[in-house]
Tab-separated table of C-alpha atoms in Angstrom:
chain	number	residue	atom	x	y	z
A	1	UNK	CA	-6.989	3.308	14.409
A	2	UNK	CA	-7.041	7.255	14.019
A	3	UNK	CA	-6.497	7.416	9.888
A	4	UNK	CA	-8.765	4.555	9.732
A	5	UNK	CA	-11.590	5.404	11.912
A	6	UNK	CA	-11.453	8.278	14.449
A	7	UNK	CA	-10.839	10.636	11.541
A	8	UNK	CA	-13.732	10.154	9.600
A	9	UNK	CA	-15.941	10.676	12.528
A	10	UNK	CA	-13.651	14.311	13.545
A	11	UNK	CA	-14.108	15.184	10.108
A	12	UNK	CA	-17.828	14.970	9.938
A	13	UNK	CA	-18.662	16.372	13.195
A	14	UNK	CA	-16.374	19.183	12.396
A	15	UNK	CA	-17.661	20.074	8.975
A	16	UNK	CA	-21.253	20.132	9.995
A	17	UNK	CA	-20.613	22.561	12.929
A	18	UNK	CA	-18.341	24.935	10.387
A	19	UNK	CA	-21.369	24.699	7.710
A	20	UNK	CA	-23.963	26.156	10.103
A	21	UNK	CA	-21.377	28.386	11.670
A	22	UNK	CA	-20.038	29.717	8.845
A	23	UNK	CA	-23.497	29.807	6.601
A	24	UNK	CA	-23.599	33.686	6.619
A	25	UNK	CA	-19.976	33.927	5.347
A	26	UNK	CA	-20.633	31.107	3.148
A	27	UNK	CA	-23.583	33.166	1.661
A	28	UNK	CA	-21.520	36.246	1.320
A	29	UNK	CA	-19.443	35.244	-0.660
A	30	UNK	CA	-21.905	33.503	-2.946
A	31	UNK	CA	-23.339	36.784	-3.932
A	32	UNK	CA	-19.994	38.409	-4.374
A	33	UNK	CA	-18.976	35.570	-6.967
A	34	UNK	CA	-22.781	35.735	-8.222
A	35	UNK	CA	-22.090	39.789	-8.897
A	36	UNK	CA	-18.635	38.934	-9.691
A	37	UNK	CA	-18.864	36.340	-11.956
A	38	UNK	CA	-22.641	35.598	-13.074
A	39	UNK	CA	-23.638	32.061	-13.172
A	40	UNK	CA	-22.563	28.972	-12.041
A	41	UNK	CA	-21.215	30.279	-8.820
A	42	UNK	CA	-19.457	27.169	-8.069
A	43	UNK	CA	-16.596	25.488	-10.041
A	44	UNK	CA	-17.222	21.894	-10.056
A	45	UNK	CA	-14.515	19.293	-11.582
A	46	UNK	CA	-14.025	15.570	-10.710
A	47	UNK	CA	-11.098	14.383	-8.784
A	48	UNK	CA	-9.347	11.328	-7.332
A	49	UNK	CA	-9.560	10.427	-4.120
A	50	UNK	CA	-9.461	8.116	-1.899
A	51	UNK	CA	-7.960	5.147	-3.399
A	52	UNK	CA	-7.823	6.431	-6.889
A	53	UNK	CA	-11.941	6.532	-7.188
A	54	UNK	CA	-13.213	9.813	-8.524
A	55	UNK	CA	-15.889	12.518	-7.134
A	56	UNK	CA	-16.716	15.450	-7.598
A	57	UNK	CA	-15.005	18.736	-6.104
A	58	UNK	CA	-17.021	21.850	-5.153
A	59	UNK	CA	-15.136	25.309	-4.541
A	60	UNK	CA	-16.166	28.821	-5.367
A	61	UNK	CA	-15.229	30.479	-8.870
A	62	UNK	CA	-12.101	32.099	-9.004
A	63	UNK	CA	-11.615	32.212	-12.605
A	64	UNK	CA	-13.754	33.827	-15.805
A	65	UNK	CA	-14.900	31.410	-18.910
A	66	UNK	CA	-12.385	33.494	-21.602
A	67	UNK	CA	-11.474	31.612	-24.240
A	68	UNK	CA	-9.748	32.601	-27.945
A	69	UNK	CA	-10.343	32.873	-30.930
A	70	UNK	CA	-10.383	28.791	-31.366
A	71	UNK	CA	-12.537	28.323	-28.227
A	72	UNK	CA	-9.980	27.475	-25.957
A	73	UNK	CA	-9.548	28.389	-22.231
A	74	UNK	CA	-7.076	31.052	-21.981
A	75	UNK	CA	-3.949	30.696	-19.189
A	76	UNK	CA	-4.894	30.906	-15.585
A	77	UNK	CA	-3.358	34.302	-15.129
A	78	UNK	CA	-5.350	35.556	-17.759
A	79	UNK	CA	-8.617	34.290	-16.482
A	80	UNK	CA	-8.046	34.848	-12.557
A	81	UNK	CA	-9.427	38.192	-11.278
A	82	UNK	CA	-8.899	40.691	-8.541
A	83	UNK	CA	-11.862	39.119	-6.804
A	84	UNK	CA	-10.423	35.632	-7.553
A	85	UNK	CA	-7.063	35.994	-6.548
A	86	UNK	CA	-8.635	37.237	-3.175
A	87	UNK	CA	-10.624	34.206	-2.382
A	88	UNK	CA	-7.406	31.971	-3.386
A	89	UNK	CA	-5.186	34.500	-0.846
A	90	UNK	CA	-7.834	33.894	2.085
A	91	UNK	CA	-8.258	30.286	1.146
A	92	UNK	CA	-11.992	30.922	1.409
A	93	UNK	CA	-12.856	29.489	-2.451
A	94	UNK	CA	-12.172	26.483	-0.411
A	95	UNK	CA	-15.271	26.409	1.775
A	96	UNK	CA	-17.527	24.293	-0.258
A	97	UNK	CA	-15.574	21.328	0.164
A	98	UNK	CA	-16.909	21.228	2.890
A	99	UNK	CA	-19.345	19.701	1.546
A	100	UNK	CA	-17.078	17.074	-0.055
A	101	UNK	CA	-15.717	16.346	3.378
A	102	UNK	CA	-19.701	15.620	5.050
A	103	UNK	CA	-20.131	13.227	2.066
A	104	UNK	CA	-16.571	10.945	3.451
A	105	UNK	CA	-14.811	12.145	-0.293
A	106	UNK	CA	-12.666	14.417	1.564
A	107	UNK	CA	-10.946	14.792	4.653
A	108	UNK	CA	-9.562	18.080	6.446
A	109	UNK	CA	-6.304	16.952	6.344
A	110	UNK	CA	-4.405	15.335	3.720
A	111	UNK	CA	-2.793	15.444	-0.254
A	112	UNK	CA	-4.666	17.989	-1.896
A	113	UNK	CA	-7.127	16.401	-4.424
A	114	UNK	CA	-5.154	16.802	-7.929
A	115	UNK	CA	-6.872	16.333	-11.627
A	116	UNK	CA	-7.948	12.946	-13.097
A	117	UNK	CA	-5.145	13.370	-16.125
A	118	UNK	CA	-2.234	13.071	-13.730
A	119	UNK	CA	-3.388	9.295	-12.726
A	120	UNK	CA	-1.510	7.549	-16.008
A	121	UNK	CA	1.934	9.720	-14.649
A	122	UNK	CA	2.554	8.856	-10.940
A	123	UNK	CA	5.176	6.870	-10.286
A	124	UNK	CA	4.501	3.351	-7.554
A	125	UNK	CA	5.657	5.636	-5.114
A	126	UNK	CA	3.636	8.642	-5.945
A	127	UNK	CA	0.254	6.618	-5.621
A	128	UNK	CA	0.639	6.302	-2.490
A	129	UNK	CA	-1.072	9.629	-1.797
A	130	UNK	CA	-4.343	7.814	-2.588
A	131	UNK	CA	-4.481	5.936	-0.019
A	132	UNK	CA	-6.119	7.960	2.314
A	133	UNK	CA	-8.586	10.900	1.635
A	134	UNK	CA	-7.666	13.987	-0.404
A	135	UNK	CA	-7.746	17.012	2.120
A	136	UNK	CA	-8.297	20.576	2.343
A	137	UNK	CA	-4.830	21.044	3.423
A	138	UNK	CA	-2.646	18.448	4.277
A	139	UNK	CA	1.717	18.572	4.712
A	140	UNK	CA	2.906	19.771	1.580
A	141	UNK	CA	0.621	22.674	1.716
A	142	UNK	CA	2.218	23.250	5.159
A	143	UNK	CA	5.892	23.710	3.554
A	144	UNK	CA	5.132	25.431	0.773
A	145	UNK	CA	2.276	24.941	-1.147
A	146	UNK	CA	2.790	25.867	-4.795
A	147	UNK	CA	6.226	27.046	-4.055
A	148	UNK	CA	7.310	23.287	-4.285
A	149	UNK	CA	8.135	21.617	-7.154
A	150	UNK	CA	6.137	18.598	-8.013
A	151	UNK	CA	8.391	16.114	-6.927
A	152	UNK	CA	8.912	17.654	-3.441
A	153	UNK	CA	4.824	17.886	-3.218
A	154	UNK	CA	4.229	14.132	-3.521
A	155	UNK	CA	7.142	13.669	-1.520
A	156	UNK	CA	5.361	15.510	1.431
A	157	UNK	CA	2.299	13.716	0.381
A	158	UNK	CA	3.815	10.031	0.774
A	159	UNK	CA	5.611	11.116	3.822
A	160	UNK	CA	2.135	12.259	5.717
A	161	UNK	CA	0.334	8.678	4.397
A	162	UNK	CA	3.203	6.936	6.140
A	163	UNK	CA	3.162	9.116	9.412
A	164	UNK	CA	-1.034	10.083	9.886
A	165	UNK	CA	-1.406	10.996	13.293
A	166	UNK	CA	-3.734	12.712	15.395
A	167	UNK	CA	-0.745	15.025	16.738
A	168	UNK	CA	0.277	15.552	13.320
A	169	UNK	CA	-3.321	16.693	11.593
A	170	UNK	CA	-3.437	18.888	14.602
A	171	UNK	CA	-0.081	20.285	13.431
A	172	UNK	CA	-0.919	21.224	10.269
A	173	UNK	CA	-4.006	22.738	11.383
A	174	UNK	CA	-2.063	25.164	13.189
A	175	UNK	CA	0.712	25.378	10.622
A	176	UNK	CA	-2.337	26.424	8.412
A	177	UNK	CA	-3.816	29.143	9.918
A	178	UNK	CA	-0.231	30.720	10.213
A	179	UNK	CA	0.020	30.183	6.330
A	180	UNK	CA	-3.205	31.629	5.575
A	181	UNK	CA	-2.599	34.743	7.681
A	182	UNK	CA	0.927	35.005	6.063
A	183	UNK	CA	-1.017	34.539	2.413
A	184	UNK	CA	2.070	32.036	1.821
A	185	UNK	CA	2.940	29.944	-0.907
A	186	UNK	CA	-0.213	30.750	-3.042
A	187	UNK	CA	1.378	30.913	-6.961
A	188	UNK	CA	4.487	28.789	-8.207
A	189	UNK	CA	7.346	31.803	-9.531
A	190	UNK	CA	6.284	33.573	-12.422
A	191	UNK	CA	2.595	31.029	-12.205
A	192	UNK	CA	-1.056	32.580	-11.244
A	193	UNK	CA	-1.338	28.861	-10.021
A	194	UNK	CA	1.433	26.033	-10.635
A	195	UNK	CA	2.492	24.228	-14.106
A	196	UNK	CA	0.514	21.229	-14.839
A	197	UNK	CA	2.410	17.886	-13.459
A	198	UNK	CA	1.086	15.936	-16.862
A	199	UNK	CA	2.571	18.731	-19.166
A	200	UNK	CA	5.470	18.756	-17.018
A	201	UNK	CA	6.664	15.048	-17.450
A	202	UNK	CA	5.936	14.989	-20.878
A	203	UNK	CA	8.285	17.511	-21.699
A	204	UNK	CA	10.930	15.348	-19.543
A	205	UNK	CA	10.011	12.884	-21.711
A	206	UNK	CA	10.556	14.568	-24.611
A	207	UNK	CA	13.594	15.852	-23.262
A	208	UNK	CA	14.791	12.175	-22.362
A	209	UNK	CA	14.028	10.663	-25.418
């Protein structure tokens, strides 16, 4: 009844009270990526979600348009700045969603929304995660974020699908804060973000075969 129904109605109430509350933040840190960064301010990129069907994800720019000499994006690390790695620390790039959550494509808590390409490599299992909304933080984020390998991540993801509570969002909302405030978990070793799951089981594969 709660994962089915009561949530959707938390999660609207909730992220129209934090838009007003928050507009003045929300606006300060427009102009800073606006000075920071130029134009567009937000970073826009289509996701799954809920069962698998895609929408569009809104977050603030954390990252500069570099590419090299063949036009290509250059690696994260190269392309995240001081300003960028600050927004990702405070989790604040995240605000936008918000947005994403008043439109029923997101939720507050759940797996975080991944990239379209993975889709073809889940595993039965690993699908799972779609079957409730992508959220802004959800249990893998909880214990450990991009400290965990990939496998451990869906794991976490699967687990929360098969255990949604009220009791249990309200856990990780408080587990959340504490991670925030500890700036835990934010870059895989050696990673400005985390390796890409699609590169990673292709060379598996390759290694398999």
């Amino acid at each position: 009844m709660y994962c089915q129904c009561l949530k959707r109605v938390f999660d609207f109430i909730m992220a129209s009270l934090l838009i007003v509350l928050l507009a003045p933040i929300l606006l300060f840190i427009y102009l800073l990526v606006r000075f920071s960064f130029g134009s567009p301010v937000l970073f826009t990129q289509v996701r799954p979600g809920w069962r698998e069907a895609p929408f569009r994800l809104y977050k603030f720019r954390t990252m500069r348009d570099v590419r090299d000499e063949r036009g290509e994006l250059l690696s994260d690390e190269k392309r995240l700045t001081r300003i960028g790695r600050l927004l990702r620390s405070l989790s604040v790039d995240e605000l936008p969603s918000l947005i994403n959550i008043l439109k029923g494509e997101m939720s507050f808590i759940g797996p975080r929304p991944l990239l379209m390409a993975y889709l073809p490599y889940y595993s039965e299992t690993q699908k799972k995660r779609h079957a409730v909304r992508p959220g802004l933080t959800g249990w893998a984020q909880v214990n450990g974020r991009n400290l965990l390998s990939w496998d451990q991540k869906f794991s976490y993801d699967v687990w929360y699908v098969e255990h949604c509570s009220f009791l249990l969002d309200c856990k990780i909302i408080l587990l959340t804060l504490v991670k925030i405030l500890k700036r835990e978990g934010i870059n895989a070793a050696g990673q400005a973000t985390m390796t890409r799951f699609d590169f990673e089981v292709q060379q598996q594969r390759k290694q398999s075969a």
